[in-house]
Coordinates of N, CA, C and O in Angstrom, one line a residue:
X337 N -40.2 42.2 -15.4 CA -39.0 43.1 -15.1 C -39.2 44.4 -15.8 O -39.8 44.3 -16.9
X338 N -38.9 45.5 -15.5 CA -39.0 46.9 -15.8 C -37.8 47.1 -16.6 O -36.6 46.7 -16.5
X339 N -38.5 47.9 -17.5 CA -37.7 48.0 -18.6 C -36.0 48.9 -18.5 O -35.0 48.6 -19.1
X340 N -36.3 49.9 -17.6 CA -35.1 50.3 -17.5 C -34.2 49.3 -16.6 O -33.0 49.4 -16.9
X341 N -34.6 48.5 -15.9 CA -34.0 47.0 -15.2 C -32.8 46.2 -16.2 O -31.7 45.9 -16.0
X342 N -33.9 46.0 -17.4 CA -33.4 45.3 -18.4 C -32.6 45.7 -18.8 O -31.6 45.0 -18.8
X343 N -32.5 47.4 -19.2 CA -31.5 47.8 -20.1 C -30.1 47.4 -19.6 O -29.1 46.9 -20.1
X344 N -30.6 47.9 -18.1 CA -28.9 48.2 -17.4 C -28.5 46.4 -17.5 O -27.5 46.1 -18.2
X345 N -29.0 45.5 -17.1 CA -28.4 44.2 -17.1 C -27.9 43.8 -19.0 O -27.0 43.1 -19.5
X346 N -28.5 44.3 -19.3 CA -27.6 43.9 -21.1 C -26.9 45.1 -21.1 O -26.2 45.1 -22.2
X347 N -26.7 46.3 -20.4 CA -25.2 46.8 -20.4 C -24.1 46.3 -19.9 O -23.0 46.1 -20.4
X348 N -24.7 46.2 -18.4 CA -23.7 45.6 -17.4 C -22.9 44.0 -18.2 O -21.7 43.7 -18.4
X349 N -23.8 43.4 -18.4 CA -23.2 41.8 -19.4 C -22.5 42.5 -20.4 O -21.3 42.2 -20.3
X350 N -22.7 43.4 -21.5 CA -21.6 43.8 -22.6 C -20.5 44.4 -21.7 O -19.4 44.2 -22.2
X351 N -20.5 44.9 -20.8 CA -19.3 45.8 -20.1 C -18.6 44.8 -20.0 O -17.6 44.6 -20.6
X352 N -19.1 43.6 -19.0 CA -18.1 42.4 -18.5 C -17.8 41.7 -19.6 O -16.6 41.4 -19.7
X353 N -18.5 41.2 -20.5 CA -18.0 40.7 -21.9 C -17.2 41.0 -22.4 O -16.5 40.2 -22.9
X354 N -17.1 42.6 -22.6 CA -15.6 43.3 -23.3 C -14.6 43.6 -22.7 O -13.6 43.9 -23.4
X355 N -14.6 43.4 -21.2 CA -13.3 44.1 -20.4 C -13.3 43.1 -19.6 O -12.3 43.2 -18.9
X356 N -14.0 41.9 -19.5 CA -13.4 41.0 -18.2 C -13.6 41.8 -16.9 O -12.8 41.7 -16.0
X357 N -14.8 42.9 -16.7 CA -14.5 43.3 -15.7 C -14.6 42.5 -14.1 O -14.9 41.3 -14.0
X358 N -14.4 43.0 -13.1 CA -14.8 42.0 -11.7 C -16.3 42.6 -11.3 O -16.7 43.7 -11.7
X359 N -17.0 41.9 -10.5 CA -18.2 42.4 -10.0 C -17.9 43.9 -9.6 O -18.5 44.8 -10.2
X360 N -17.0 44.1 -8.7 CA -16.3 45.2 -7.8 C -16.1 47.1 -9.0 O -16.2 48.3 -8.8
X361 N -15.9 46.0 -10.2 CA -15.2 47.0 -10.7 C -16.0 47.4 -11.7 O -15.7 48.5 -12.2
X362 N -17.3 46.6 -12.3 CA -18.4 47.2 -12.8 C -19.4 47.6 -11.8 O -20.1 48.4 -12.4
X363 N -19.7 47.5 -10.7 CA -20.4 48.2 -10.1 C -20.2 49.4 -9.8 O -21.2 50.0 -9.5
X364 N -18.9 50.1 -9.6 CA -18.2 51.7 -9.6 C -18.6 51.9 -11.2 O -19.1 53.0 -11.3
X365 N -18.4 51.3 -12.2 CA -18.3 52.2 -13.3 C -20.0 52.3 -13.4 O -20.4 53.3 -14.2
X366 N -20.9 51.8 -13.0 CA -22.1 51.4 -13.6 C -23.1 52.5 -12.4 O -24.2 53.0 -12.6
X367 N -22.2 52.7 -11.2 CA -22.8 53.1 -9.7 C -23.6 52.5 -9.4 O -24.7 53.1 -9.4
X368 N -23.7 51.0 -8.8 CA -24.7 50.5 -8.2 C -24.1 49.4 -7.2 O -22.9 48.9 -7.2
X369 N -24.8 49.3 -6.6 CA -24.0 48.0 -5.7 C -23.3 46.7 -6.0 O -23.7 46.0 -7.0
X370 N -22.6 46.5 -5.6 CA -22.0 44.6 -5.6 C -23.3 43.3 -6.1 O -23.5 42.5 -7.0
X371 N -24.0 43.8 -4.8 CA -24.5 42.8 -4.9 C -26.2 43.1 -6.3 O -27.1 42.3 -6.7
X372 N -25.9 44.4 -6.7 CA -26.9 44.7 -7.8 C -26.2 44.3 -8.8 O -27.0 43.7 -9.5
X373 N -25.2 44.2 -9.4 CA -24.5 43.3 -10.5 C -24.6 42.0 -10.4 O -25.2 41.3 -11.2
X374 N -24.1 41.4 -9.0 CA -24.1 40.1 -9.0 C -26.0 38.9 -9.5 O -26.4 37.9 -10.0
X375 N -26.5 40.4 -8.6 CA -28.3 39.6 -9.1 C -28.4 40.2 -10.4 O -29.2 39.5 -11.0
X376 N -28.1 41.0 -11.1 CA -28.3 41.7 -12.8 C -27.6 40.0 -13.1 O -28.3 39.1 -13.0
X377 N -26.8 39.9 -13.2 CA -26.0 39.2 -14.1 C -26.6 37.4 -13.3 O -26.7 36.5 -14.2
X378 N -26.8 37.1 -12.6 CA -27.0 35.7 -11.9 C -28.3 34.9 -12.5 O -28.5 34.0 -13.2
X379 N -29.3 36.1 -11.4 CA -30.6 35.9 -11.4 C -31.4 36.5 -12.9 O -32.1 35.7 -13.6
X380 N -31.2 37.8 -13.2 CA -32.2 38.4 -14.1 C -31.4 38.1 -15.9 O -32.2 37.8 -16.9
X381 N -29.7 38.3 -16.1 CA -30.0 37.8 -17.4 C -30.1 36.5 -17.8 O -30.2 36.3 -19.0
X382 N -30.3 35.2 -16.8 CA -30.8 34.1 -17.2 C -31.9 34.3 -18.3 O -31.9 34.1 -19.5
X383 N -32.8 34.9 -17.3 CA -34.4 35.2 -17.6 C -34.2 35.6 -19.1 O -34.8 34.9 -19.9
X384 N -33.1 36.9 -19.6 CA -33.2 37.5 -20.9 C -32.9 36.6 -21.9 O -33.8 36.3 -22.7
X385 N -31.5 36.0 -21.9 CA -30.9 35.9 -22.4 C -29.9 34.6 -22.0 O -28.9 34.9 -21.2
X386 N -29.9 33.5 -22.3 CA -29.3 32.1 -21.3 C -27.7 32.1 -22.1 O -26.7 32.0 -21.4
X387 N -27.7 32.3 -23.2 CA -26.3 32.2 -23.8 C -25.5 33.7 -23.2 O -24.5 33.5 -22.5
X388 N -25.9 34.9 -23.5 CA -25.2 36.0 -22.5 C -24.9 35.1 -21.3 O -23.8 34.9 -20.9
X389 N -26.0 34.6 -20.8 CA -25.8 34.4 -19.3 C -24.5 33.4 -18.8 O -23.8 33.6 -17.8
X390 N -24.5 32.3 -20.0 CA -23.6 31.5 -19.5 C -22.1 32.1 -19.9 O -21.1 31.6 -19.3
X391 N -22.0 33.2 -20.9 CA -20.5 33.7 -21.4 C -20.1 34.6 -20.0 O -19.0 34.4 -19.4
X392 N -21.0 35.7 -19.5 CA -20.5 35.7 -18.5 C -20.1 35.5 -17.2 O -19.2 36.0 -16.4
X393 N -21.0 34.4 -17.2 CA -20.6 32.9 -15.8 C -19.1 33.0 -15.9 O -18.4 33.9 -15.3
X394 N -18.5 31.9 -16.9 CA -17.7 32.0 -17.8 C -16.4 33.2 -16.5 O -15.7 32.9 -15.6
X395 N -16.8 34.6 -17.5 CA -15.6 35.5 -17.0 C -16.0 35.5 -15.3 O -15.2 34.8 -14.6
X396 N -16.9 36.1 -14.7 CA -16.8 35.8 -13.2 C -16.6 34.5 -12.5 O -16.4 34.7 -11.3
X397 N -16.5 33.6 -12.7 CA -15.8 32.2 -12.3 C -14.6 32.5 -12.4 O -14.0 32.6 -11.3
X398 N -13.6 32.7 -13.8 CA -12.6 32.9 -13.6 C -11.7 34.1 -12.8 O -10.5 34.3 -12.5
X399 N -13.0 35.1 -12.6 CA -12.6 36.6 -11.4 C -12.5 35.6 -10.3 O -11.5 35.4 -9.8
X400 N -13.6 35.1 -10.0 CA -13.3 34.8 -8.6 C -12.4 33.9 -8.2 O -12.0 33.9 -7.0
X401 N -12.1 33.0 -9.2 CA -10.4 32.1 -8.5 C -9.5 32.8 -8.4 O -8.7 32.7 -7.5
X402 N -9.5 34.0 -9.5 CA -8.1 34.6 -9.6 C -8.5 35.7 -8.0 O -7.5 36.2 -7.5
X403 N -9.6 35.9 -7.5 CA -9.4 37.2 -6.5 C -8.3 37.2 -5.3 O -7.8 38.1 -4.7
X404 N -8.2 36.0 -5.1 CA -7.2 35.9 -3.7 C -5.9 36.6 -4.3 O -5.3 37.3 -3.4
X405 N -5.2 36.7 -5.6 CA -4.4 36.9 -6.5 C -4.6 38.5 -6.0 O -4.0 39.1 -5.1
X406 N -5.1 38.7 -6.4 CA -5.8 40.1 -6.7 C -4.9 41.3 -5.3 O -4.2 42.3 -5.2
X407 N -5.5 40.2 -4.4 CA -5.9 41.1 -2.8 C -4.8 40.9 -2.5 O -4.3 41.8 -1.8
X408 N -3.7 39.8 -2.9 CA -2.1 39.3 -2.3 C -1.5 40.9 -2.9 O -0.7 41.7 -2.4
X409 N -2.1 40.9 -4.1 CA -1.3 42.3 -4.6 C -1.7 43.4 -4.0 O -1.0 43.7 -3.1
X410 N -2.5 44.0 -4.2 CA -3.5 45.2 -3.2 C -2.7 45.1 -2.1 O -2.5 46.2 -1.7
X411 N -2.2 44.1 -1.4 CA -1.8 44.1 -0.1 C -0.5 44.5 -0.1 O -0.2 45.5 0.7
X412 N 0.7 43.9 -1.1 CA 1.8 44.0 -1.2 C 2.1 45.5 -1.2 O 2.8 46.2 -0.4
X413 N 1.1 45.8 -2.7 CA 1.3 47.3 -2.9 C 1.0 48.2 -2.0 O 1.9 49.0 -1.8
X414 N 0.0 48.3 -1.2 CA -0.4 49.0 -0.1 C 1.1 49.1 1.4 O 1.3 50.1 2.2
X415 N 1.9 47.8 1.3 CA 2.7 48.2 2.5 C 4.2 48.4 1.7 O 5.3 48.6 2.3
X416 N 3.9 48.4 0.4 CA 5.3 49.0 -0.3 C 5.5 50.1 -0.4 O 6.7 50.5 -0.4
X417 N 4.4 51.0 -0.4 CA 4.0 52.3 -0.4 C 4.3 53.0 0.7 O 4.9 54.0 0.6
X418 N 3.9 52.4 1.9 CA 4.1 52.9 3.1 C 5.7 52.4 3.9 O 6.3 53.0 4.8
X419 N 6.1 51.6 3.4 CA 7.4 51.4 4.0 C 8.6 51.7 2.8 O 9.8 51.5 3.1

């Protein structure tokens, strides 16, 4: 793995470690895709790091139950606004 590769996945894991962030919402602060966090964090910090890896399991497990949550609000808010 290439070293600037590495860096950004032991950023991207401390970002989500300290903020709980969602995939969605570290990949805007980081600028990179969805699915480039989800393989940073799935696939490559296994490789680094197995304890990072499972703390952030961990917070995205509990993003993804809560997302239906999420979107019921996004939605609400979106036709509250408009009506």
């Amino acid at each position: 793995m290439q070293e600037y590769i590495q860096k950004r996945v032991l950023e991207i894991c401390a970002y989500i470690l300290e903020t709980g962030a969602t995939v969605r919402q570290t990949a805007q602060v980081f600028q990179v895709s969805k699915s480039t966090v989800h393989k940073d964090m799935t696939e490559r910090l296994p490789s680094l790091n197995k304890e990072l890896a499972r703390e952030v399991k961990k917070i995205l497990d509990i993003n993804k139950s809560e997302r239906h949550l999420r979107g019921g609000e996004a939605t609400r808010k979106k036709y509250k606004e408009l009506g």
